[in-house]
Coordinates of C-alpha atoms in Angstrom, one line a residue:
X1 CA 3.2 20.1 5.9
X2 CA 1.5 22.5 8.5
X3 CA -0.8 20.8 10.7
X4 CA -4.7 21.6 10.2
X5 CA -5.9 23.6 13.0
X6 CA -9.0 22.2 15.0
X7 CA -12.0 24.5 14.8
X8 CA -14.9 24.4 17.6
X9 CA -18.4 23.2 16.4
X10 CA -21.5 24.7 16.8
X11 CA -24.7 22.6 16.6
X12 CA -27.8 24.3 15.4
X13 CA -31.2 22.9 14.2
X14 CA -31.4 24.3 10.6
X15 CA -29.8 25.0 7.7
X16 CA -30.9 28.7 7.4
X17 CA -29.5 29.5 11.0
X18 CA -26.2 28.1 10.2
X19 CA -25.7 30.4 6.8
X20 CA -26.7 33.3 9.6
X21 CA -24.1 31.8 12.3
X22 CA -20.9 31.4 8.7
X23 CA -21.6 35.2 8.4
X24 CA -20.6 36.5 11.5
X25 CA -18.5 33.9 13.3
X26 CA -15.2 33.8 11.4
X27 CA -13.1 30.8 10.7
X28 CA -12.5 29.7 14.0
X29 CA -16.1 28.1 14.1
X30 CA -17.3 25.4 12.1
X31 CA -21.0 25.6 12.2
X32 CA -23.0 22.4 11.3
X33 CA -26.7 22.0 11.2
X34 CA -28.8 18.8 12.6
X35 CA -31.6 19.5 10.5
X36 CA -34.1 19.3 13.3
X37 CA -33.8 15.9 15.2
X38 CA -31.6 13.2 15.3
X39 CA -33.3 10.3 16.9
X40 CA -37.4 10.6 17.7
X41 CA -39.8 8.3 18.7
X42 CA -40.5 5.9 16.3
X43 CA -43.4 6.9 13.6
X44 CA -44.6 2.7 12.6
X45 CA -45.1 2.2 16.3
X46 CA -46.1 3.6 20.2
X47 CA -42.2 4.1 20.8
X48 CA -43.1 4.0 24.8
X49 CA -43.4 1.2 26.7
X50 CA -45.1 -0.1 29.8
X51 CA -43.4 2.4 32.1
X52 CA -43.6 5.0 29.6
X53 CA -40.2 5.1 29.6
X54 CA -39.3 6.5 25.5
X55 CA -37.2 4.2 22.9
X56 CA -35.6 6.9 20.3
X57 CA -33.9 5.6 17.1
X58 CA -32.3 7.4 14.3
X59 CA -34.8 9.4 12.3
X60 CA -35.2 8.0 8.8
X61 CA -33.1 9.2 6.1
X62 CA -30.9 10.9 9.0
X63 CA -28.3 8.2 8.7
X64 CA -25.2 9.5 6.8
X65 CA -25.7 13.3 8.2
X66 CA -25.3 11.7 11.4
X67 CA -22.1 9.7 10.7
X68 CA -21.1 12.9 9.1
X69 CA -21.5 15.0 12.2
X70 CA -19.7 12.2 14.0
X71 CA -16.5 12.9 11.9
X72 CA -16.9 16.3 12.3
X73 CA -17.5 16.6 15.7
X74 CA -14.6 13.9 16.4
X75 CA -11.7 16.2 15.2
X76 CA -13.3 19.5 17.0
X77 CA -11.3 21.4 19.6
X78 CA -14.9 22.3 21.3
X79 CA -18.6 21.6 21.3
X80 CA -20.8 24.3 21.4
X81 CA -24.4 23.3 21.5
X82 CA -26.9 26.9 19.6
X83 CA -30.3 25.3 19.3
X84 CA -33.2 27.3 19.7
X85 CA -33.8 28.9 23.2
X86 CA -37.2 27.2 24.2
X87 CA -37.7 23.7 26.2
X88 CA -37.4 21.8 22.3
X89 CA -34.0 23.5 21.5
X90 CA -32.5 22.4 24.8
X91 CA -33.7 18.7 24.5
X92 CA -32.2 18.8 21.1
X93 CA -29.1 20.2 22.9
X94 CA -29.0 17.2 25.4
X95 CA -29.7 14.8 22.5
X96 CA -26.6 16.1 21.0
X97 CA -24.7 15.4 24.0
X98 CA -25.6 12.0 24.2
X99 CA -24.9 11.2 20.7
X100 CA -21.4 13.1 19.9
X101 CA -19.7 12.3 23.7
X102 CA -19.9 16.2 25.0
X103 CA -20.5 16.6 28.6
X104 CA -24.0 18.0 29.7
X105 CA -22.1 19.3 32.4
X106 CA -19.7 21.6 30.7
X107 CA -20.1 24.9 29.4
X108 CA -21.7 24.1 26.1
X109 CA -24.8 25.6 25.9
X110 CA -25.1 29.0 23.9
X111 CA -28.5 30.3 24.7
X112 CA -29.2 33.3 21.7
X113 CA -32.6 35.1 21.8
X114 CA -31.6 37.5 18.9
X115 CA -29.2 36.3 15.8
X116 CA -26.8 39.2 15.6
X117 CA -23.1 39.1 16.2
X118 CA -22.5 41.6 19.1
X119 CA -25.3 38.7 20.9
X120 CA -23.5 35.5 19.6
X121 CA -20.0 36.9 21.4
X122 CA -22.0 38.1 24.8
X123 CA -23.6 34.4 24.0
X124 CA -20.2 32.5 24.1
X125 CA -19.0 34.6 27.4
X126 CA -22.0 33.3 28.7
X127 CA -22.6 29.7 27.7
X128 CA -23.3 27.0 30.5
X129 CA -24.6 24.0 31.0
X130 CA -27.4 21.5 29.5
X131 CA -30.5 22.6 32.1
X132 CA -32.1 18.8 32.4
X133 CA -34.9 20.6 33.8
X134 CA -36.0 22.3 30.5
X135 CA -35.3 19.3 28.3
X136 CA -36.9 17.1 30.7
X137 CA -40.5 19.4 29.8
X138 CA -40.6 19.0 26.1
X139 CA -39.7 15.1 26.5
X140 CA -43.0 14.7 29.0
X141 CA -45.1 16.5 26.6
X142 CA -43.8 14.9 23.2
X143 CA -43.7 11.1 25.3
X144 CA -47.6 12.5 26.3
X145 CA -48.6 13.4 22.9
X146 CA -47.2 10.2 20.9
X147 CA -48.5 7.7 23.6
X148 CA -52.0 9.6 23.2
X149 CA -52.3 9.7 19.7
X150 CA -51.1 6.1 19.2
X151 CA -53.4 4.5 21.3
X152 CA -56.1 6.4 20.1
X153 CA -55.1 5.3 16.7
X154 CA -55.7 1.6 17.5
X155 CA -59.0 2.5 19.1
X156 CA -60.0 4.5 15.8
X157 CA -59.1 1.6 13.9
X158 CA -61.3 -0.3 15.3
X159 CA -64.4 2.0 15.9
X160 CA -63.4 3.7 11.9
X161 CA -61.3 2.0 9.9
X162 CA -57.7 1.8 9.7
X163 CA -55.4 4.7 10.0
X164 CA -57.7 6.9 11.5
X165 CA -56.0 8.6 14.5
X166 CA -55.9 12.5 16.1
X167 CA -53.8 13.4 19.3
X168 CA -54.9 15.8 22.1
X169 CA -55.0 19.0 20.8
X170 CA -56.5 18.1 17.4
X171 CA -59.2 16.2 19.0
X172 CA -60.2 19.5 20.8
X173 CA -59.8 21.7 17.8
X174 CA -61.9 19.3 15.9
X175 CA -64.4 19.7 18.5
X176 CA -64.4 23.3 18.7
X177 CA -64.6 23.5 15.0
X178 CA -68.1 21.2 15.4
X179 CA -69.5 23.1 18.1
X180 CA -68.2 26.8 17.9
X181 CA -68.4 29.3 21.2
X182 CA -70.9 32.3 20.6
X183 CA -68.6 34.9 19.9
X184 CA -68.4 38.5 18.6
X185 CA -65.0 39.7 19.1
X186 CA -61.6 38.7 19.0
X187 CA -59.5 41.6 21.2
X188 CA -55.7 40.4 21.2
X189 CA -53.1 41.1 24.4
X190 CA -51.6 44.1 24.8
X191 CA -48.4 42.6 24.7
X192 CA -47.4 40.7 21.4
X193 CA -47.0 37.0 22.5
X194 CA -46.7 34.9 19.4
X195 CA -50.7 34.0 19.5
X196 CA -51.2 37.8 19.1
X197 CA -49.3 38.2 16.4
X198 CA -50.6 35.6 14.5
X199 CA -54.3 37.2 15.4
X200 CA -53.4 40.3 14.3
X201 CA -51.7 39.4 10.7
X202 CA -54.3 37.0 10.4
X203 CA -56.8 40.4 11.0
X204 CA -54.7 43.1 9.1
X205 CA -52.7 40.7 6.3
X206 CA -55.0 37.9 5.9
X207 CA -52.1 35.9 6.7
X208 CA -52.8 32.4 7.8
X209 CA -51.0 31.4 11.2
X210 CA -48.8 28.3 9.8
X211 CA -47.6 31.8 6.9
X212 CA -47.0 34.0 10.2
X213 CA -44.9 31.7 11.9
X214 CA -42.9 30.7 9.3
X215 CA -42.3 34.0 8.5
X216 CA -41.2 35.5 11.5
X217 CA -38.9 32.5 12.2
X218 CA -37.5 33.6 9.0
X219 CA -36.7 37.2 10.1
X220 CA -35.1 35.8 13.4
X221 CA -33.0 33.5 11.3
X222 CA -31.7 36.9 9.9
X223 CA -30.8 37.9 6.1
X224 CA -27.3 39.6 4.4
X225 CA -27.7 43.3 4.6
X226 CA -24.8 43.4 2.1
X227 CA -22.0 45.9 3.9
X228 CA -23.8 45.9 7.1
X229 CA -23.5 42.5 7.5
X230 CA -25.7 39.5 8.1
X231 CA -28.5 39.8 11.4
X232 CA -31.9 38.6 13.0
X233 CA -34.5 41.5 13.0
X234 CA -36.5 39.7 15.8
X235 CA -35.5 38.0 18.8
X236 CA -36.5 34.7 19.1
X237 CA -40.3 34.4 17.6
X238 CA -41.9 31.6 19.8
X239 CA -41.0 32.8 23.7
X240 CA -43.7 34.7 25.9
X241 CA -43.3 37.7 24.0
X242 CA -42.0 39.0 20.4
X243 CA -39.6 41.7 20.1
X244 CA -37.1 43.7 18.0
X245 CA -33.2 42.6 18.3
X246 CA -31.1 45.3 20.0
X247 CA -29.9 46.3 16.2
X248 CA -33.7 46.7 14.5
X249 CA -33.8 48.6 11.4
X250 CA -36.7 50.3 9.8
X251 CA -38.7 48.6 7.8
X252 CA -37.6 51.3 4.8
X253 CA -34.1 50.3 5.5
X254 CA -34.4 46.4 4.8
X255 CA -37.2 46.7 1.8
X256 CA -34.6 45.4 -1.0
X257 CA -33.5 42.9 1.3
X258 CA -37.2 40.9 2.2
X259 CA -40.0 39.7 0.2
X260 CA -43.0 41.4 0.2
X261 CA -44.8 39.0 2.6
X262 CA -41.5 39.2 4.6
X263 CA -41.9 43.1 4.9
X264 CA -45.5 43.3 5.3
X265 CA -45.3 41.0 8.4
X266 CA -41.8 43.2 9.6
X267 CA -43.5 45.7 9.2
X268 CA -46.8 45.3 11.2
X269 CA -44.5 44.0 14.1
X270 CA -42.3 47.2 13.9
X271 CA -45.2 49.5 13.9
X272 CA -46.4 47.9 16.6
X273 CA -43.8 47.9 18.8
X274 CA -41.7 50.6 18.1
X275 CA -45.3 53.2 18.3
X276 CA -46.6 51.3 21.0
X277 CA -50.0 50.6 18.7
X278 CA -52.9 48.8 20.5
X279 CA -54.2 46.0 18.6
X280 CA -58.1 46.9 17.9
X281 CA -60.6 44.4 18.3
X282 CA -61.8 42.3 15.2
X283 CA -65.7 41.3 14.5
X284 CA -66.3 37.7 14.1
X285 CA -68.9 37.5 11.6
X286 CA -69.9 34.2 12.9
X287 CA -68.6 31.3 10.5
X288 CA -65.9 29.1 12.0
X289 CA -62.6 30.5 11.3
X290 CA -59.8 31.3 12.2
X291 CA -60.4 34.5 14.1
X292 CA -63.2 32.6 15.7
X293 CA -61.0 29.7 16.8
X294 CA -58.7 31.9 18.0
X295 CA -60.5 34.0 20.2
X296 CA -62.3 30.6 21.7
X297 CA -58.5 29.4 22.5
X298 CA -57.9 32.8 23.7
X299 CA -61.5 32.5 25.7
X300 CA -60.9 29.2 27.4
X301 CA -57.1 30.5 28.2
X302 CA -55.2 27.5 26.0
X303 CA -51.9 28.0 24.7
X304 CA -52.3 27.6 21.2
X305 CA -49.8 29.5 19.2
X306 CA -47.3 26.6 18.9
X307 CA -49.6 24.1 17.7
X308 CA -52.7 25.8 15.9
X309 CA -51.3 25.4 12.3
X310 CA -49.7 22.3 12.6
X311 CA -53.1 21.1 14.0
X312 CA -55.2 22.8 11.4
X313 CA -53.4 21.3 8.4
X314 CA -53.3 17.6 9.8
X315 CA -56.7 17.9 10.0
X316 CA -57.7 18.8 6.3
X317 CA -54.8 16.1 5.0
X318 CA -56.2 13.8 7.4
X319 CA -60.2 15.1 5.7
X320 CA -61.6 15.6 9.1
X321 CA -62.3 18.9 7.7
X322 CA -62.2 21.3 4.7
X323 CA -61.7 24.8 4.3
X324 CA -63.3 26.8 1.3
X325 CA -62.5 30.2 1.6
X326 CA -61.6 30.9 4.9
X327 CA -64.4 28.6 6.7
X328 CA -63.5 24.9 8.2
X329 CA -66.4 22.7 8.2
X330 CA -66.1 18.9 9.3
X331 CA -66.8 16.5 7.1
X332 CA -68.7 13.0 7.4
X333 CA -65.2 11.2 8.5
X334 CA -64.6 14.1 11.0
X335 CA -67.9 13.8 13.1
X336 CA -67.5 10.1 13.1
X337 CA -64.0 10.7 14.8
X338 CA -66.2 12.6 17.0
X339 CA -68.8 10.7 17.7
X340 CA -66.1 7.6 18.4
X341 CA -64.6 9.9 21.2
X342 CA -67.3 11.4 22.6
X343 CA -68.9 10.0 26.0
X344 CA -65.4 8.2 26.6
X345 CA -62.3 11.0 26.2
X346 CA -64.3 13.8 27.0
X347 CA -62.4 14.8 30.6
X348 CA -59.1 13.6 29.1
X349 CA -59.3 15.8 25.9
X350 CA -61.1 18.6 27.5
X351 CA -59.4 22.3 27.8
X352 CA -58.9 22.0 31.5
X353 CA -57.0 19.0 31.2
X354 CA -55.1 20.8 28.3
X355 CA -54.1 23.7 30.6
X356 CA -53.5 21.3 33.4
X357 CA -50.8 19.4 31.6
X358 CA -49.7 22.4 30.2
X359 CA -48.8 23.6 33.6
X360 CA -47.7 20.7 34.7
X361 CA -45.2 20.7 32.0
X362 CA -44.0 24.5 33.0
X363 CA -43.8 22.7 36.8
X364 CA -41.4 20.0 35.1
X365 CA -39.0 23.2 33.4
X366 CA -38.8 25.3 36.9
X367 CA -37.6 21.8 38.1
X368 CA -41.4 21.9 41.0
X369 CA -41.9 18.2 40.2
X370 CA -40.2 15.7 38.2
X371 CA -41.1 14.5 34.3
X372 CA -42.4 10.9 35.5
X373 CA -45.1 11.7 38.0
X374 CA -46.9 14.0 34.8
X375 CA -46.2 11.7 32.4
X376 CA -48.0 8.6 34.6
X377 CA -50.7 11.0 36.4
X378 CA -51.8 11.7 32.7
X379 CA -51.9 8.7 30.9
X380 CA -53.1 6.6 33.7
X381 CA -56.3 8.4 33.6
X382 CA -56.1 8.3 29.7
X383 CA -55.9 4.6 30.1
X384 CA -58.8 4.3 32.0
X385 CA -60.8 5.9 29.6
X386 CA -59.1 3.8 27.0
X387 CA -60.1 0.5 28.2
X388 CA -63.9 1.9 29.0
X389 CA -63.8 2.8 25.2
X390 CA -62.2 -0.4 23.7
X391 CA -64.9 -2.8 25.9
X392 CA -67.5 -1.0 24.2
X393 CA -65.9 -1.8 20.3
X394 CA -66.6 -5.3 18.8
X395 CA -64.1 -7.6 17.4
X396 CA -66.0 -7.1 14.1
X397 CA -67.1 -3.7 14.3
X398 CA -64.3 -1.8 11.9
X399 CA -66.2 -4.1 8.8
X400 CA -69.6 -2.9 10.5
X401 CA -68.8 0.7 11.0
X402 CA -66.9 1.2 7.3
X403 CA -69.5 2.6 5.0
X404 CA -70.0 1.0 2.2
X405 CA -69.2 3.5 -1.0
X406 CA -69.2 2.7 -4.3
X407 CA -67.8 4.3 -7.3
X408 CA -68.6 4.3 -11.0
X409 CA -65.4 1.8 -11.9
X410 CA -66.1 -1.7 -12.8
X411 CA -63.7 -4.4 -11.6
X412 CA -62.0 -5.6 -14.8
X413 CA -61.2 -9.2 -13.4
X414 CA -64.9 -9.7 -12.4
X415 CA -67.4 -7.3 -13.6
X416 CA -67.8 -6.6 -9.9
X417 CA -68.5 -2.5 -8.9
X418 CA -65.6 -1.2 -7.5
X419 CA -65.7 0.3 -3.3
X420 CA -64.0 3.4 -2.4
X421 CA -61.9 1.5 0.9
X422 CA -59.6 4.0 3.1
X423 CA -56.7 2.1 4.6
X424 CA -52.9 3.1 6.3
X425 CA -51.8 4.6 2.9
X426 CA -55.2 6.3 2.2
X427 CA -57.7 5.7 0.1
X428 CA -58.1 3.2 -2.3
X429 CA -60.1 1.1 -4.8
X430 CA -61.5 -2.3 -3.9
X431 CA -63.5 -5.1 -5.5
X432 CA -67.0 -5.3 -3.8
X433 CA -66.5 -9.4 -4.4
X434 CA -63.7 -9.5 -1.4
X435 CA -62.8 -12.0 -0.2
X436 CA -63.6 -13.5 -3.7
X437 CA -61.7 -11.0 -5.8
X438 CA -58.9 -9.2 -4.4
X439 CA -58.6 -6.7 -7.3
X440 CA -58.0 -3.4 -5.9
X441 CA -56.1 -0.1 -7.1
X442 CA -55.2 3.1 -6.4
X443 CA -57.9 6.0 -6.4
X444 CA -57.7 9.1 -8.2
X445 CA -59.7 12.1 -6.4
X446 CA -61.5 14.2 -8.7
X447 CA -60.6 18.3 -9.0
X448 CA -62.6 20.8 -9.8
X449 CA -59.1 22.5 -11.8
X450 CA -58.8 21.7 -15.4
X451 CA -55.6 20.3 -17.3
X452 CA -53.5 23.7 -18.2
X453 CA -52.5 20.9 -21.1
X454 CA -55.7 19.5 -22.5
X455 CA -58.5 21.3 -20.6
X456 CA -59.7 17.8 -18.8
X457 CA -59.9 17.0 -15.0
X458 CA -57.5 17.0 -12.6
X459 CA -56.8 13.8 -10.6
X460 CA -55.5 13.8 -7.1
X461 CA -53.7 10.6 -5.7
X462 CA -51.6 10.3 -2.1
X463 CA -49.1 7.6 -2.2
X464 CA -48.4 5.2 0.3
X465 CA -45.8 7.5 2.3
X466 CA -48.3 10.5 2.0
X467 CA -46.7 12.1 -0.9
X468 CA -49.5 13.8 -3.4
X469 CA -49.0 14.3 -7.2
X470 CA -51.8 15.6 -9.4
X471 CA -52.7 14.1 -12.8
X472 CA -55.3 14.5 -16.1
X473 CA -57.4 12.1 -16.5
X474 CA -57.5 12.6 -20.1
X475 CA -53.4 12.9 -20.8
X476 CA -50.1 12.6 -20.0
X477 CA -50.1 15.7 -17.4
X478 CA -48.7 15.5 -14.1
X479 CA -47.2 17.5 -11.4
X480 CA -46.4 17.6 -7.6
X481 CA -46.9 21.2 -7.2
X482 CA -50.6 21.6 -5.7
X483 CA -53.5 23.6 -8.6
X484 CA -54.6 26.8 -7.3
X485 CA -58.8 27.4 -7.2
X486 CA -57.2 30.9 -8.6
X487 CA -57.0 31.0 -12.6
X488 CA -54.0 33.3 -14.8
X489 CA -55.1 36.5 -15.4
X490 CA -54.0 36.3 -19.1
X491 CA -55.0 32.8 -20.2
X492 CA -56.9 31.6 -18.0
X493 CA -55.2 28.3 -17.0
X494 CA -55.4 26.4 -13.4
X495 CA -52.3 28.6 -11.2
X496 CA -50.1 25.8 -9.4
X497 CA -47.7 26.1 -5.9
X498 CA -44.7 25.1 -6.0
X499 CA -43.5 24.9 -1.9
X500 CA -40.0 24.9 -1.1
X501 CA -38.3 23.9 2.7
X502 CA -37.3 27.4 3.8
X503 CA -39.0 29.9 1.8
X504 CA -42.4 31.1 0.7
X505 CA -44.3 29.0 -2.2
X506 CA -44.0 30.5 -5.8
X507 CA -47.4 30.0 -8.2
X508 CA -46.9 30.0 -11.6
X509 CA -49.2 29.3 -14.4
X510 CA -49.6 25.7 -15.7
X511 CA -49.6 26.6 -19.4
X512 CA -46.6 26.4 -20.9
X513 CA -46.6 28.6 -23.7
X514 CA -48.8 31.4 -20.9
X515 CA -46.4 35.1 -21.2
X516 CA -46.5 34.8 -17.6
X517 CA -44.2 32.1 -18.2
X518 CA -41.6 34.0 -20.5
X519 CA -38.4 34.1 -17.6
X520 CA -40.5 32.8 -15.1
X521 CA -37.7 31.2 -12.8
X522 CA -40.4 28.1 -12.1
X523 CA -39.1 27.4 -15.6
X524 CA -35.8 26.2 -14.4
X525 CA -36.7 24.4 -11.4
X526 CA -39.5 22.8 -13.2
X527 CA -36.9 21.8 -16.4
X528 CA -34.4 19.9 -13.9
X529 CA -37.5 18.1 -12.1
X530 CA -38.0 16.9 -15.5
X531 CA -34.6 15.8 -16.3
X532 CA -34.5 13.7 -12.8
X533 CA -37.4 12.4 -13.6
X534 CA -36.5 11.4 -16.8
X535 CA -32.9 10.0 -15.3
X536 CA -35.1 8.1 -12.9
X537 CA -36.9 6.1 -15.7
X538 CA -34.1 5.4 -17.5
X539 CA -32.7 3.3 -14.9
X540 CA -35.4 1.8 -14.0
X541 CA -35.6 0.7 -17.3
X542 CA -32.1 -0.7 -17.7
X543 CA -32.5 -2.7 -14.6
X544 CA -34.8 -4.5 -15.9

């Protein structure tokens, strides 16, 4: 029996830059993907202790791909490490090192700013070793971040109510969001840095920026051009600038290949680069949106391209604010988040200290002063506004502060008016006779979209791991995909969103027996939901 020959590994972060790597790689490479992270702080507590020294521990759920990458990696001739080319991708990298036994030392780094294979072979002649210096930046900024937000939470909890929390760059974009900058225009660079990118498709596509960026990391990730192979059309999408790989096609060229969001946002980036277009400036009519954050980021100089849309949709799950068509507005739990900070974090969560740290951080990757000294020169002044803010919070005041909000259910064990309480898992239903009665349940938000089934309300509820399905209050509907405020053109029914991992969402019309829905191919995805579902219940069921 021939003996198997050992392939080398390559370690990348997803599972849509490995299917890019298979194409043009050959057999001597097995490629295998992490998924993002393998150990992180800890989500159910700080994670850093007293030194602020970080305690990682296998991500959740990440157990048997991690023993699986351990047998793979075991039995490889070489470990080449391909994550992303930015300060995260390299801490990844050194992550991997520590957990699979490769030496940081080696040559095991493949650095690739453009997905294509004449860049993956100049890549490999090139590879070198883990740069400490780089991974050493995003592990002061992420230690930063979670010891902020954490600490803050347990402040919150006490001024608010349990759960409530925001980290440094939220609370910031919260307070922007209250109290706008007087602004007319929003003029992006001249060079297309990601932040201009996402100003100008925001501008000319009315793309959001969390749509941009997960587009254009899809077009760097590359697609199957059939007999001309499998490529990036970008080079890497979240460096100082975005550009075309050295093989860019027209956007003609790769039509049948991309979807048409995928091609309207290639295209704007094509047009502008390749003709050398000047972005024109935009009005802002004076609302608070995005163009209007934007251009007060852009304004007070904060790097904000990275972090806007993660930020902007924590803080509508989280209800600090709501957006209706295009506007944020903060809502009553939002200015009390304010109003909690204000007067004590004011210097800590300012922009200045935002830029500072920023380029402190940049200080830590050029290797000008070491992680620790940032990390304690931070959150030593953090602490001291901390402690000023917890003196001033009473042992009793998260019962004083909760308002007191009732809702139009009777307790059925006491007769009692049910309260709308908010807790760690969100909001719920509780007897007003507490401590007397401890009756309480889960509450259903009420939607303004109708039941495609029945034509009566749609119910919201989060469960306790933040997972959100949507239900009638009148029948047996219910769905995780999200209703649309849009309606079908043809019958008139609530439009739902089905969102997938690594792709666009797909809508599709809630009523079943809607023409839309004639070879629609939400039919199929929808039918094996069903049947897991369905599964599911069964054995439940049986084990009881």
């Amino acid at each position: 029996m021939a003996e198997k020959i050992l392939k080398s590994v390559i370690l990348v972060e997803s599972a849509a830059k490995a299917r890019t790597f298979r194409k043009f790689i050959g057999r001597t490479y097995s490629v295998l993907s992490t998924d993002g992270f393998l150990k992180d702080l800890p989500k159910s507590r700080i994670g850093v202790n007293e030194s602020y020294q970080p305690d990682y521990i296998t991500v959740r759920g990440k157990g048997p791909l991690l023993a699986e990458l351990k047998r793979e990696t075991l039995r490889a001739r070489r470990i080449f490490l391909a994550t992303d080319p930015d300060e995260r991708g390299e801490f990844l990298a050194r992550q991997c090192c520590e957990i699979f036994g490769v030496n940081a030392l080696s040559r095991c780094r493949i650095v690739l700013n453009e997905l294509t294979r004449e860049k993956f072979r100049a890549a490999l002649d090139a590879a070198r070793p883990i740069e400490n210096n780089l991974a050493d930046a995003f592990q002061a900024k992420q230690i930063i971040d979670k010891y902020v937000s954490h600490r803050i939470g347990e402040y919150l909890s006490l001024k608010i109510w349990r759960g409530v929390k925001v980290g440094r760059f939220r609370a910031m974009l919260l307070k922007l969001i209250a109290k706008p900058p007087a602004l007319k225009t929003l003029k992006p660079g001249k060079i297309l840095t990601p932040a201009a990118l996402q100003e100008i498709a925001l501008n000319e596509l009315n793309f959001s920026a969390a749509r941009t960026r997960f587009i254009a990391e899809q077009l760097y990730e590359g697609f199957n051009f059939g007999t001309d192979g499998t490529a990036g059309l970008i080079a890497f999408p979240h460096g100082d600038s975005i550009s075309l790989t050295s093989e860019a096609r027209t956007p003609e060229t790769v039509r049948e290949f991309l979807t048409e969001y995928q091609l309207k946002l290639y295209g704007l980036i094509h047009t502008r680069l390749t003709e050398k277009k000047s972005a024109a400036s935009y009005k802002i009519d004076g609302t608070v949106s995005d163009a209007t954050l934007m251009a007060a980021f852009d304004k007070l100089g904060v790097n904000w391209a990275d972090v806007y849309s993660v930020g902007i949709a924590s803080l509508i799950k989280r209800k600090y604010i709501v957006a209706a068509e295009g506007v944020y507005k903060v809502t009553v739990l939002g200015q009390r988040v304010l109003d909690a900070l204000n007067g004590f974090f004011d210097e800590v969560f300012s922009p200045a200290a935002y830029n500072e740290i920023t380029a402190r951080v940049r200080d830590v990757a050029q290797g000008l002063v070491d992680k620790s000294s940032v990390i304690e020169s931070y959150c030593d002044k953090f602490n001291a506004a901390f402690a000023e803010a917890a003196a001033s919070v009473g042992e009793d005041a998260r019962v004083q502060n909760e308002p007191v909000v009732e809702s139009d259910e009777v307790c059925e064990k006491c007769g009692r008016k049910m309260l709308i309480r908010h807790g760690r898992y969100g909001t719920f239903l509780a007897c007003s006779g507490y401590p007397e009665c401890k009756n309480a349940k889960p509450y259903l938000e009420p939607l303004e979209q109708s039941c495609p089934k029945c034509g009566g309300r749609l119910m919201k509820r989060t469960l306790n791991r933040g997972r959100t399905f949507y239900c009638c209050a009148a029948c047996d509907f219910m769905t995780w995909d999200e209703p649309q405020s849009m309606t079908c053109n043809v019958c008139g029914a609530t439009m739902f969103a089905h969102r997938f991992k690594d792709r666009a969402p797909m809508f599709y019309c809630g009523n079943e027996n809607c023409s839309t829905r004639t070879n629609h191919p939400m039919n199929k995805i929808l039918a094996r939901l069903k049947h897991r579902s369905e599964i599911r219940r069964q054995r439940k069921e049986s084990a009881q």
